[in-house]
Amino acid sequence: MSRATAIDLCYLVAIAAFILALKGLASPRRARLGNIIGAAGMVVAIGATFAQPNLAHLWMIIVAMIIGLVIAVPAARLVKMTAIPQMVAVFNGVGGGAAALVSIAEFISPAYRGAATYKVVEVLFGVLVGSVSFSGSAIAFAKLQELMTGRPITYPGQQALNAVVAACVVGLAGAVIATSSAPILWVLLIAALVLGVIFVLPIGGADVPVLISLLNSFTGLAVAASGFTLDNNLLIVAGTLVGASGILLTRMMSQAMGRSLPNILFSAFGSVVSASGGTEGPEGRSVRSGTPEDIGVLLAYARKVVIIPGYGLAVAQAQHAARELADTLMARGVEVFYAIHPVAGRMPGHMNVLLAEANVPYDELKEMDEANPQLPTTDVALVVGANDTVNPAAKSTPGSPIYGMPIINADQAAHIVFLKRSMRPGFAGIDNELLYDPKTVMLFGDAKDTLQKLVTAVNDA
Amino acid sequence: MGGGILQYVTVFVLAVFVGIEVISKVPSILHTPLMSGSNAIHGVILVGAILILGHTNTVPEEVLGFLAVVLATLNVVGGFVVTDRMLEMFKGKPGDRAQTPRADGEPGGRT
């Protein structure tokens, strides 16, 4: 067997491993195994690549990989679980950047002179999609990391500017095809980076994770394009797998929020909201606010308590305090479970990860569909740092931007307790009727702090 | 168009179908890990980056290739490590046989 055949066989093994990895990751029982299979496939693929004949610059490759390793491992190990979404954005962005660089490097190599038109198109696609993914992910990171406002950014003439930049990109792409000019490709790279930024700016709030999933899919396609450029089946298949499954995943994520993908991408969510959601503003309506002691008694003598966690619980690192409160209540014979909205936290599934970190047993976590039938018989719904996911406007107000999103029916519980830092609206930026409900009591303050006070109060009750 | 490109296009089209088929039903609890895991898989661009850097002989290409290898390594390593950390959370406690999260949309699964 020739060396080239052996390498190709290794690549085939890697391809099979990636398919198994994706299949595993989609099933709860085999998710971790799937990830390990994927990593093993990656090791095989990279190992085989080192066996390529005439591989020069070996030390440079190794140094570059060590640099990447030294940065990535601590970053991935030390990042807080609450910051996972932005970490995924970073790792996705660098992948897109790498794909763009690979395409450019191939284009400027002397061997590439006079290549067929379709080869140029492959390069263009890799550069364009890779750069959009890179700069778009950078902005998504900045939004989630709160380096800039998380709200949608809109400005006059936004549509016109977007159209102009998009037209520039198309024009430059045409020019590169016509002339095969490297300088024009560099200009195109810059235009594509700008396009990525202005594409992401108007997307904000709860939509950013869906956006990251879409950019993840883009990076996959950019990798596939690089595979075409390099005549490499492994890159084509792996990139396409991620591209195709990523689009599907993005659709599933937007469906979980009850919205369509175009709506998320092009509607500048938050700005529309203030216009349409302002009809029933909070003016002149009163909010009942309670003390931890009152609520402690209420909880201690309840029969069934539902904890509805949201991102506020995550930022306050209150998952352990929430578990402590649940344990305290259960020790008194109160029935307690957690109702998890599919998009609680900042990404679908995010809240499950956070609560699992606090060793909350799985049978206490109930998904929305399982939890909702229980709420009419629930004595207290304890909403910890959540807002939009319990907002009845999603069911009752057709004009509301979250109308149609499935919610947890906290309003059906006998009492509703909101643990919130302030009256500020949630991630989606809209007012919540439920806060003004006569059944509702507010407990203002840091979620962790308040939960600890509640534990004490329950013990004293 | 040569026969080569047509072969690659065939592979591409088949991969699209496999990609869609392979994740047809994902419980929402796994959306984030799946995104992160597939994020790691497109880190395979590292192979492309190594090939570029390994077969180049001009300085600009070397610079681009070097950068590409660094970025791609970040993607691969960071992607797999973060995903593993996430999935670690789903593991049962020591001595607990059930390795699966219960709220997984598989009613009737073992508890």
mmCIF file of C-alpha atoms in Angstrom, chain A residues 11-298:
data_model
loop_
_atom_site.group_PDB
_atom_site.id
_atom_site.type_symbol
_atom_site.label_atom_id
_atom_site.label_comp_id
_atom_site.label_asym_id
_atom_site.label_seq_id
_atom_site.Cartn_x
_atom_site.Cartn_y
_atom_site.Cartn_z
ATOM 1 C CA TYR A 11 -8.764 10.372 6.472
ATOM 2 C CA LEU A 12 -11.621 7.984 5.745
ATOM 3 C CA VAL A 13 -11.437 6.687 9.309
ATOM 4 C CA ALA A 14 -11.554 10.283 10.542
ATOM 5 C CA ILE A 15 -14.613 11.000 8.393
ATOM 6 C CA ALA A 16 -16.418 7.974 9.842
ATOM 7 C CA ALA A 17 -15.427 9.096 13.342
ATOM 8 C CA PHE A 18 -16.848 12.589 12.756
ATOM 9 C CA ILE A 19 -20.162 11.171 11.559
ATOM 10 C CA LEU A 20 -20.353 8.898 14.603
ATOM 11 C CA ALA A 21 -19.405 11.853 16.793
ATOM 12 C CA LEU A 22 -22.275 13.995 15.529
ATOM 13 C CA LYS A 23 -24.673 11.080 15.864
ATOM 14 C CA GLY A 24 -23.495 10.467 19.411
ATOM 15 C CA LEU A 25 -23.708 14.125 20.389
ATOM 16 C CA ALA A 26 -27.357 14.170 19.365
ATOM 17 C CA SER A 27 -28.245 11.468 21.880
ATOM 18 C CA PRO A 28 -28.039 11.970 25.645
ATOM 19 C CA ARG A 29 -26.687 8.541 26.379
ATOM 20 C CA ARG A 30 -23.811 8.653 23.938
ATOM 21 C CA ALA A 31 -22.978 12.359 23.873
ATOM 22 C CA ARG A 32 -19.729 12.136 25.784
ATOM 23 C CA LEU A 33 -18.614 9.064 23.896
ATOM 24 C CA GLY A 34 -19.458 10.878 20.680
ATOM 25 C CA ASN A 35 -17.225 13.773 21.601
ATOM 26 C CA ILE A 36 -14.371 11.415 22.444
ATOM 27 C CA ILE A 37 -14.812 9.579 19.127
ATOM 28 C CA GLY A 38 -14.663 12.935 17.361
ATOM 29 C CA ALA A 39 -11.458 13.878 19.162
ATOM 30 C CA ALA A 40 -9.938 10.481 18.315
ATOM 31 C CA GLY A 41 -10.848 10.981 14.657
ATOM 32 C CA MET A 42 -9.163 14.365 14.794
ATOM 33 C CA VAL A 43 -5.975 12.850 16.215
ATOM 34 C CA VAL A 44 -5.931 10.252 13.410
ATOM 35 C CA ALA A 45 -6.467 12.957 10.785
ATOM 36 C CA ILE A 46 -3.725 15.210 12.110
ATOM 37 C CA GLY A 47 -1.316 12.326 12.625
ATOM 38 C CA ALA A 48 -1.855 11.178 9.055
ATOM 39 C CA THR A 49 -1.237 14.713 7.823
ATOM 40 C CA PHE A 50 2.204 14.696 9.426
ATOM 41 C CA ALA A 51 2.965 11.594 7.355
ATOM 42 C CA GLN A 52 2.401 13.543 4.112
ATOM 43 C CA PRO A 53 5.493 13.351 1.907
ATOM 44 C CA ASN A 54 7.716 16.432 1.569
ATOM 45 C CA LEU A 55 6.186 18.245 4.500
ATOM 46 C CA ALA A 56 8.447 21.230 5.087
ATOM 47 C CA HIS A 57 8.582 23.688 7.966
ATOM 48 C CA LEU A 58 7.918 20.925 10.448
ATOM 49 C CA TRP A 59 9.238 22.905 13.386
ATOM 50 C CA MET A 60 7.132 25.897 12.426
ATOM 51 C CA ILE A 61 4.023 23.718 12.354
ATOM 52 C CA ILE A 62 4.849 22.287 15.755
ATOM 53 C CA VAL A 63 5.574 25.693 17.282
ATOM 54 C CA ALA A 64 2.286 27.059 15.926
ATOM 55 C CA MET A 65 0.380 24.087 17.309
ATOM 56 C CA ILE A 66 2.027 24.433 20.700
ATOM 57 C CA ILE A 67 1.088 28.120 20.796
ATOM 58 C CA GLY A 68 -2.519 27.196 20.022
ATOM 59 C CA LEU A 69 -2.484 24.429 22.620
ATOM 60 C CA VAL A 70 -1.030 26.624 25.347
ATOM 61 C CA ILE A 71 -3.740 29.219 24.812
ATOM 62 C CA ALA A 72 -6.682 26.897 24.223
ATOM 63 C CA VAL A 73 -6.379 24.396 27.063
ATOM 64 C CA PRO A 74 -6.369 26.856 29.976
ATOM 65 C CA ALA A 75 -8.994 29.007 28.265
ATOM 66 C CA ALA A 76 -11.316 26.040 27.791
ATOM 67 C CA ARG A 77 -10.583 24.556 31.226
ATOM 68 C CA LEU A 78 -10.911 27.716 33.271
ATOM 69 C CA VAL A 79 -13.864 29.391 31.606
ATOM 70 C CA LYS A 80 -16.883 29.581 33.877
ATOM 71 C CA MET A 81 -19.849 27.509 32.773
ATOM 72 C CA THR A 82 -21.878 30.713 32.475
ATOM 73 C CA ALA A 83 -19.410 32.018 29.898
ATOM 74 C CA ILE A 84 -19.598 28.935 27.672
ATOM 75 C CA PRO A 85 -21.614 30.583 24.885
ATOM 76 C CA GLN A 86 -19.018 33.270 24.262
ATOM 77 C CA MET A 87 -16.228 30.678 24.458
ATOM 78 C CA VAL A 88 -17.929 28.682 21.705
ATOM 79 C CA ALA A 89 -18.157 31.926 19.716
ATOM 80 C CA VAL A 90 -14.403 32.466 20.069
ATOM 81 C CA PHE A 91 -13.421 28.936 19.064
ATOM 82 C CA ASN A 92 -15.811 29.149 16.139
ATOM 83 C CA GLY A 93 -14.483 32.514 15.005
ATOM 84 C CA VAL A 94 -10.861 31.375 14.969
ATOM 85 C CA GLY A 95 -11.882 28.343 12.913
ATOM 86 C CA GLY A 96 -13.512 30.620 10.355
ATOM 87 C CA GLY A 97 -10.412 32.817 10.356
ATOM 88 C CA ALA A 98 -8.188 29.786 9.788
ATOM 89 C CA ALA A 99 -10.334 28.666 6.845
ATOM 90 C CA ALA A 100 -10.118 32.127 5.272
ATOM 91 C CA LEU A 101 -6.334 32.214 5.752
ATOM 92 C CA VAL A 102 -5.900 28.751 4.238
ATOM 93 C CA SER A 103 -7.868 29.816 1.165
ATOM 94 C CA ILE A 104 -5.868 33.035 0.754
ATOM 95 C CA ALA A 105 -2.527 31.323 1.238
ATOM 96 C CA GLU A 106 -3.381 28.810 -1.470
ATOM 97 C CA PHE A 107 -4.505 31.605 -3.774
ATOM 98 C CA ILE A 108 -1.282 33.612 -3.490
ATOM 99 C CA SER A 109 0.982 30.596 -3.891
ATOM 100 C CA PRO A 110 2.914 30.631 -7.212
ATOM 101 C CA ALA A 111 1.538 27.180 -8.052
ATOM 102 C CA TYR A 112 -1.925 28.672 -8.201
ATOM 103 C CA ARG A 113 -1.297 31.083 -11.092
ATOM 104 C CA GLY A 114 -3.722 30.671 -13.937
ATOM 105 C CA ALA A 115 -5.999 28.274 -12.089
ATOM 106 C CA ALA A 116 -9.413 27.534 -13.554
ATOM 107 C CA THR A 117 -12.279 29.859 -12.752
ATOM 108 C CA TYR A 118 -14.040 27.361 -10.522
ATOM 109 C CA LYS A 119 -10.889 27.153 -8.386
ATOM 110 C CA VAL A 120 -11.042 30.927 -7.913
ATOM 111 C CA VAL A 121 -14.701 30.668 -6.924
ATOM 112 C CA GLU A 122 -13.804 28.069 -4.292
ATOM 113 C CA VAL A 123 -11.199 30.419 -2.831
ATOM 114 C CA LEU A 124 -13.633 33.324 -2.855
ATOM 115 C CA PHE A 125 -16.243 31.296 -1.010
ATOM 116 C CA GLY A 126 -13.762 30.190 1.650
ATOM 117 C CA VAL A 127 -12.439 33.721 2.188
ATOM 118 C CA LEU A 128 -15.856 35.345 2.212
ATOM 119 C CA VAL A 129 -17.682 32.920 4.498
ATOM 120 C CA GLY A 130 -14.670 32.366 6.751
ATOM 121 C CA SER A 131 -14.175 36.111 7.301
ATOM 122 C CA VAL A 132 -17.843 36.784 7.952
ATOM 123 C CA SER A 133 -17.785 33.989 10.526
ATOM 124 C CA PHE A 134 -14.610 35.392 12.100
ATOM 125 C CA SER A 135 -15.718 38.999 12.534
ATOM 126 C CA GLY A 136 -19.325 38.029 13.265
ATOM 127 C CA SER A 137 -18.182 35.704 16.054
ATOM 128 C CA ALA A 138 -15.950 38.439 17.443
ATOM 129 C CA ILE A 139 -18.934 40.779 17.758
ATOM 130 C CA ALA A 140 -21.100 37.996 19.195
ATOM 131 C CA PHE A 141 -18.370 37.391 21.773
ATOM 132 C CA ALA A 142 -18.211 41.097 22.639
ATOM 133 C CA LYS A 143 -21.974 41.185 23.073
ATOM 134 C CA LEU A 144 -22.147 38.136 25.346
ATOM 135 C CA GLN A 145 -19.068 39.169 27.317
ATOM 136 C CA GLU A 146 -20.730 42.562 27.765
ATOM 137 C CA LEU A 147 -17.781 44.375 26.259
ATOM 138 C CA MET A 148 -20.470 46.173 24.303
ATOM 139 C CA THR A 149 -24.201 46.436 24.669
ATOM 140 C CA GLY A 150 -26.024 43.140 24.214
ATOM 141 C CA ARG A 151 -28.986 44.953 22.728
ATOM 142 C CA PRO A 152 -29.507 45.158 18.991
ATOM 143 C CA ILE A 153 -27.646 48.110 17.509
ATOM 144 C CA THR A 154 -29.548 50.039 14.900
ATOM 145 C CA TYR A 155 -28.787 53.330 13.221
ATOM 146 C CA PRO A 156 -30.281 55.388 10.410
ATOM 147 C CA GLY A 157 -29.433 54.084 6.989
ATOM 148 C CA GLN A 158 -28.517 50.668 8.332
ATOM 149 C CA GLN A 159 -30.291 48.765 5.566
ATOM 150 C CA ALA A 160 -28.728 50.998 2.930
ATOM 151 C CA LEU A 161 -25.235 50.541 4.372
ATOM 152 C CA ASN A 162 -25.686 46.771 4.556
ATOM 153 C CA ALA A 163 -26.815 46.709 0.943
ATOM 154 C CA VAL A 164 -23.842 48.831 -0.148
ATOM 155 C CA VAL A 165 -21.310 46.631 1.647
ATOM 156 C CA ALA A 166 -22.938 43.462 0.312
ATOM 157 C CA ALA A 167 -22.857 44.938 -3.202
ATOM 158 C CA CYS A 168 -19.175 45.845 -2.734
ATOM 159 C CA VAL A 169 -18.423 42.251 -1.732
ATOM 160 C CA VAL A 170 -20.219 40.896 -4.792
ATOM 161 C CA GLY A 171 -18.489 43.414 -7.056
ATOM 162 C CA LEU A 172 -15.058 42.637 -5.618
ATOM 163 C CA ALA A 173 -15.722 38.915 -5.985
ATOM 164 C CA GLY A 174 -16.538 39.495 -9.646
ATOM 165 C CA ALA A 175 -13.325 41.496 -10.038
ATOM 166 C CA VAL A 176 -11.248 38.711 -8.477
ATOM 167 C CA ILE A 177 -12.804 36.155 -10.827
ATOM 168 C CA ALA A 178 -12.100 38.390 -13.823
ATOM 169 C CA THR A 179 -8.523 39.317 -12.914
ATOM 170 C CA SER A 180 -7.296 36.682 -10.421
ATOM 171 C CA SER A 181 -5.730 39.642 -8.630
ATOM 172 C CA ALA A 182 -4.420 39.028 -5.121
ATOM 173 C CA PRO A 183 -4.621 42.695 -3.996
ATOM 174 C CA ILE A 184 -8.324 42.747 -4.855
ATOM 175 C CA LEU A 185 -8.765 39.561 -2.816
ATOM 176 C CA TRP A 186 -7.263 41.369 0.181
ATOM 177 C CA VAL A 187 -9.741 44.207 -0.249
ATOM 178 C CA LEU A 188 -12.500 41.602 -0.474
ATOM 179 C CA LEU A 189 -11.264 40.090 2.788
ATOM 180 C CA ILE A 190 -11.613 43.453 4.517
ATOM 181 C CA ALA A 191 -15.055 44.048 2.999
ATOM 182 C CA ALA A 192 -16.149 40.586 4.173
ATOM 183 C CA LEU A 193 -14.917 41.328 7.700
ATOM 184 C CA VAL A 194 -16.963 44.540 7.689
ATOM 185 C CA LEU A 195 -19.961 42.614 6.383
ATOM 186 C CA GLY A 196 -19.666 40.160 9.292
ATOM 187 C CA VAL A 197 -19.694 43.034 11.780
ATOM 188 C CA ILE A 198 -22.664 44.890 10.354
ATOM 189 C CA PHE A 199 -24.572 41.632 9.868
ATOM 190 C CA VAL A 200 -24.312 40.864 13.584
ATOM 191 C CA LEU A 201 -24.714 44.356 15.089
ATOM 192 C CA PRO A 202 -28.541 44.494 14.801
ATOM 193 C CA ILE A 203 -28.927 41.050 16.382
ATOM 194 C CA GLY A 204 -29.059 41.104 20.143
ATOM 195 C CA GLY A 205 -30.421 39.717 23.335
ATOM 196 C CA ALA A 206 -31.607 36.136 23.375
ATOM 197 C CA ASP A 207 -30.941 35.779 19.664
ATOM 198 C CA VAL A 208 -27.149 35.849 19.919
ATOM 199 C CA PRO A 209 -26.803 32.109 20.687
ATOM 200 C CA VAL A 210 -28.876 31.242 17.621
ATOM 201 C CA LEU A 211 -26.577 33.510 15.661
ATOM 202 C CA ILE A 212 -23.513 31.686 16.998
ATOM 203 C CA SER A 213 -25.015 28.411 15.853
ATOM 204 C CA LEU A 214 -25.512 29.897 12.394
ATOM 205 C CA LEU A 215 -21.934 31.215 12.276
ATOM 206 C CA ASN A 216 -20.774 27.766 13.380
ATOM 207 C CA SER A 217 -22.497 26.368 10.336
ATOM 208 C CA PHE A 218 -20.866 29.070 8.180
ATOM 209 C CA THR A 219 -17.421 28.080 9.416
ATOM 210 C CA GLY A 220 -18.212 24.497 8.439
ATOM 211 C CA LEU A 221 -19.022 25.624 4.913
ATOM 212 C CA ALA A 222 -15.854 27.742 4.757
ATOM 213 C CA VAL A 223 -13.854 24.661 5.772
ATOM 214 C CA ALA A 224 -15.595 22.676 3.030
ATOM 215 C CA ALA A 225 -14.635 25.403 0.539
ATOM 216 C CA SER A 226 -11.002 25.161 1.668
ATOM 217 C CA GLY A 227 -11.306 21.413 1.099
ATOM 218 C CA PHE A 228 -12.324 22.041 -2.503
ATOM 219 C CA THR A 229 -9.376 24.406 -2.906
ATOM 220 C CA LEU A 230 -6.912 21.900 -1.474
ATOM 221 C CA ASP A 231 -8.523 18.873 -3.187
ATOM 222 C CA ASN A 232 -9.031 17.317 0.210
ATOM 223 C CA ASN A 233 -12.006 15.047 0.793
ATOM 224 C CA LEU A 234 -11.644 15.090 4.577
ATOM 225 C CA LEU A 235 -12.106 18.862 4.767
ATOM 226 C CA ILE A 236 -14.992 18.752 2.312
ATOM 227 C CA VAL A 237 -16.888 16.093 4.219
ATOM 228 C CA ALA A 238 -16.189 17.339 7.753
ATOM 229 C CA GLY A 239 -16.926 20.947 6.820
ATOM 230 C CA THR A 240 -20.118 20.027 5.018
ATOM 231 C CA LEU A 241 -21.310 17.814 7.868
ATOM 232 C CA VAL A 242 -20.971 20.723 10.264
ATOM 233 C CA GLY A 243 -22.460 23.156 7.766
ATOM 234 C CA ALA A 244 -25.540 21.043 7.083
ATOM 235 C CA SER A 245 -26.184 19.863 10.615
ATOM 236 C CA GLY A 246 -25.466 23.384 11.879
ATOM 237 C CA ILE A 247 -28.216 24.893 9.736
ATOM 238 C CA LEU A 248 -30.634 22.281 11.045
ATOM 239 C CA LEU A 249 -29.560 22.900 14.640
ATOM 240 C CA THR A 250 -29.980 26.637 14.140
ATOM 241 C CA ARG A 251 -33.532 26.051 12.953
ATOM 242 C CA MET A 252 -34.286 23.837 15.951
ATOM 243 C CA MET A 253 -32.931 26.502 18.284
ATOM 244 C CA SER A 254 -35.035 29.247 16.759
ATOM 245 C CA GLN A 255 -38.080 26.980 16.866
ATOM 246 C CA ALA A 256 -37.504 26.443 20.583
ATOM 247 C CA MET A 257 -37.924 30.208 20.882
ATOM 248 C CA GLY A 258 -41.017 30.172 18.709
ATOM 249 C CA ARG A 259 -39.457 32.338 16.028
ATOM 250 C CA SER A 260 -38.327 31.921 12.473
ATOM 251 C CA LEU A 261 -34.705 32.278 11.480
ATOM 252 C CA PRO A 262 -35.195 35.203 9.048
ATOM 253 C CA ASN A 263 -37.134 36.961 11.780
ATOM 254 C CA ILE A 264 -34.190 36.570 14.145
ATOM 255 C CA LEU A 265 -31.614 37.674 11.598
ATOM 256 C CA PHE A 266 -33.307 40.649 10.043
ATOM 257 C CA SER A 267 -35.842 42.085 12.469
ATOM 258 C CA ALA A 268 -33.564 43.909 14.952
ATOM 259 C CA PHE A 269 -35.587 42.405 17.754
ATOM 260 C CA GLY A 270 -35.142 44.833 20.624
ATOM 261 C CA SER A 271 -35.859 47.998 18.703
ATOM 262 C CA VAL A 272 -39.187 46.688 17.447
ATOM 263 C CA VAL A 273 -40.007 45.628 20.945
ATOM 264 C CA SER A 274 -39.965 49.017 22.577
ATOM 265 C CA ALA A 275 -42.364 50.262 19.938
ATOM 266 C CA SER A 276 -44.943 47.490 20.169
ATOM 267 C CA GLY A 277 -44.535 46.387 23.770
ATOM 268 C CA GLY A 278 -44.901 49.858 25.228
ATOM 269 C CA THR A 279 -48.681 49.928 25.075
ATOM 270 C CA GLU A 280 -49.139 48.534 28.535
ATOM 271 C CA GLY A 281 -46.223 50.075 30.304
ATOM 272 C CA PRO A 282 -45.614 49.827 34.008
ATOM 273 C CA GLU A 283 -46.809 53.384 34.685
ATOM 274 C CA GLY A 284 -48.895 53.748 37.772
ATOM 275 C CA ARG A 285 -49.080 50.060 38.539
ATOM 276 C CA SER A 286 -47.848 48.759 41.804
ATOM 277 C CA VAL A 287 -45.546 45.899 42.516
ATOM 278 C CA ARG A 288 -45.639 43.943 45.734
ATOM 279 C CA SER A 289 -42.268 43.406 47.283
ATOM 280 C CA GLY A 290 -41.678 41.024 50.182
ATOM 281 C CA THR A 291 -39.029 40.126 52.724
ATOM 282 C CA PRO A 292 -37.063 36.873 52.773
ATOM 283 C CA GLU A 293 -38.758 36.033 56.080
ATOM 284 C CA ASP A 294 -42.272 36.261 54.591
ATOM 285 C CA ILE A 295 -41.314 34.169 51.622
ATOM 286 C CA GLY A 296 -39.459 31.690 53.825
ATOM 287 C CA VAL A 297 -42.677 30.975 55.716
ATOM 288 C CA LEU A 298 -44.641 30.751 52.485
#
